Amino acid sequence: MPPTELLRSETVKETEISKHTISVLVDNESGVLARVIGLFSGRGYNIESLTVAEVDADAHQSRITVVTSGTPMVIEQIKAQLSRLVPVHKVSDLTLAGPSVERELALVKVIATGEKRVESLRIADIFKARAVDATNNSFVYEIIGSPEKIDAFIKLMAPLGLSEISRTGVAAISRGTLTM
Amino acid sequence: MAERILSGSEVVLQALADQGVEVVFGYPGGAVLPLYDEIFKQNRIRHVLVRHEQAAVHAAEGYARSTGKVGVVLVTSGPGATNAVTGLTDALMDSIPVICLTGQVPTHLIGNDAFQEADTTGITRPCTKHNYLVKNPDRLARTMHEAFHVASSGRPGPVVIDLPKDILVGKAPYLEPSQVQHRTYNPVVKGERSQIEEALEMLASAKKPILYCGGGVINSGLQACKLLTEFTRMTGAPITLTLMGLGAFPASDKQYLGMVGMHGTYESNMSMHDCDVMIAIGARFDDRVTGNLDFFAPHSQKIQIDIDQSSINKNVPVDIGIVGDVGHVLEDMIKIWKAKQYKIDANALDSWWKEIEGWRGKHCLSYKQPKDVIKPQHVIRRVHELTRDRKTYITTDVGQHQMWAAQHFGFEHPYEWMTSGGLGTMGYGMPAALGVQVAHPDATVVCFTGDASIMMNIQECATMTQYRLPIKTVILNNRYMGMVRQWQQLLHGSRYSESYSETLPDFVKLSEAFGFTGMTCNNPADLDDAIKKMLEIDGPVILDVAVDDKENCYPMIPSGKPHNEMLLGQETDGNEAIDSDEGMVLV
Ligand SMILES: Cc1ncc(C[n+]2csc(CCOP(=O)(O)OP(=O)(O)O)c2C)c(N)n1
Ligand SMILES: [Mg+2]
């Protein structure tokens, strides 16, 4: 990325903490995820969510999506630190780059009978969550959406027999024609 | 071109030779025996056997820092690799280009807790610029060449290549350096022109400018240092250097204010505090430099030039950040400054210099040399004076003696000053001196050390003897971990907990046991003769100088204080306790 994008300092003086979704294109080689995670833990940055998978098998490239938060100066540091890792090709701050789509998938297990069981189905319906497994006293719901939507769903399930959650973390991409 | 198939070890040696490596600092062991066999069979690359792997890395650092080349280390798996970790961290903190080849158990045993297995890439990931585990012989040559590119370009640093024994023994194709292109790692070297112009505009309009320059200038090379000198003289602005930057600009020049930071000069720190435009060149606003960030250069606009984007806006927000190699950027700056006929307002500059002269007038580094006891500063000054007519390289350990060396030895040229800045590693000095002397066999190499530090890599005396490296080790022996004692005095009510060097060896006998000359000096009147004699001896010497054990290192900005609240020492006579809880928690 051009240095100017990062280095205009008018933007870095505030101390307000904000959430950023950062996409990182990396060589899919052993240890690359450890490098990224080690960078965050070693420097005391926070990770709210992190996902990774290969996106280009021919070029052996993976895309890591990190949701993190910090002051503008810290966010700038995170991007600069990521950019200087040797196997990193590109770093893009989706939060600054313009509108983007963020999606997460969650599998939510609810163990309940009677009225609670029925109520959980009703709520799932409102959230467009699908039951992907069912027994007489349990459901596994699959829900896809923004992290906030999933949070809301989980909150509503809590009194209805919520017993286990598995979330993928966020995958994100810019809207429109903009690419990394 | 037909592929050349060699053994893995041959590929490694060939790659080293093709990268221009002349010497490797190392220590053998089971996992690297195939490489040592290969070393035995050839004579293009010299191997220097150190006595501890940490020392191998420091030696490579000394070699690298005094030549501008990459230093190369070879150690075995497991304990060999873990012993190298301190050196690697040191090289990372000070941006020194080092390649460290580590042995590894054969690939089929990795993960089995095999004998002398360690997760070397895991352990060294946070203390290297990059590291590799070579599992595929097809990648061996490429990895070797890529490692040199990564270690030496951009912001330099240490790179580990972990080499399983089966890869060394098996066959592998060789590729020339020119056949290897790096895919991702291609650092920006040219600064953005519009930003450079903006920066010069800002500098030209300054009334109280200052150039604040660091180790990045030295990493950029001799040419960059020349350009820095040219640029500084063109602007007429005052210049200060960091601990890592000493030598990037001649210390005797009247525009030079001395070192900046915790033990920097009064004039330098006051100028940093009061400046209106600061231009940081290859310097990273380290906490030892800035003091309390809330009060750091409060009235200034700041420009920063660095090859490492992450150094910009890390600790201190700047107004203009230029990513690029300092040498390239300085070249452009000089061209544009001339073309646009920029000039800093002469009257403003004049009154700025008057103010600075006022601070200089405090003579913050002055000391009195009494008749009965040798002042440590005096030793540094005398060695400087008596080595003026020789090409001299200085290394140090860590503590008061290091700061006195930085303050009192005037460095006129780059590459002549080797010290552990970022990590502050006791035990750095003697092995670093080994590396320097190997690189410059005919030069004078002096290691200033302390009575505590020298014990941390004392085994390297054997290496000095074996290779007849005529290093002059000068101990500023105050019978204390002086820097620790000083902090205890100032911050912990003079409770000298565990900082006294209770049982020191007889350094003369120790030197003799290792096969070279040991000397002592405790009378100020004998000091010059002792130094002269030491310099004349054709071989290693340890000169143990008994110095004033109460002497504190001043000036000093106590942790947590701003630049303009320096302790000068002369007034306080070393008896001032620092009353600050905030300072207490800082290092
Ligand atoms: C490996 C290591 N351990 C501990 C320290 C902390 N430390 C910094 S200076 C110092 C004392 C050094 O004493 P000496 O070598 O005698 O030097 P002096 O300060 O007396 O000149 C110590 C223990 C360090 N820097 N490095
Ligand atoms: Mg001491």
Tab-separated table of N, CA and C and ligand atoms in Angstrom, chain B residues 450-452 476 478-482, ligand 2:
chain	number	residue	atom	x	y	z
B	450	GLY	N	32.795	-3.656	32.019
B	450	GLY	CA	32.675	-3.460	33.461
B	450	GLY	C	33.071	-4.732	34.183
B	451	ASP	N	33.297	-4.606	35.468
B	451	ASP	CA	33.713	-5.786	36.242
B	451	ASP	C	32.628	-6.866	36.254
B	452	ALA	N	31.365	-6.455	36.127
B	452	ALA	CA	30.296	-7.460	36.092
B	452	ALA	C	30.082	-7.975	34.671
B	476	LEU	N	36.576	-0.949	33.334
B	476	LEU	CA	36.397	0.170	34.265
B	476	LEU	C	35.871	-0.469	35.542
B	478	ASN	N	34.780	-0.806	38.981
B	478	ASN	CA	34.288	-0.055	40.139
B	478	ASN	C	33.761	-1.001	41.225
B	479	ARG	N	34.038	-2.283	41.053
B	479	ARG	CA	33.623	-3.301	42.033
B	479	ARG	C	32.103	-3.310	42.258
B	480	TYR	N	31.388	-2.732	41.349
B	480	TYR	CA	29.925	-2.733	41.458
B	480	TYR	C	29.317	-2.966	40.093
B	481	MET	N	28.100	-3.463	40.097
B	481	MET	CA	27.264	-3.302	38.912
B	481	MET	C	26.848	-1.842	38.984
B	482	GLY	N	27.714	-1.002	38.456
B	482	GLY	CA	27.624	0.422	38.726
B	482	GLY	C	26.285	1.034	38.373
C	2	MG	MG	31.125	-2.208	37.453
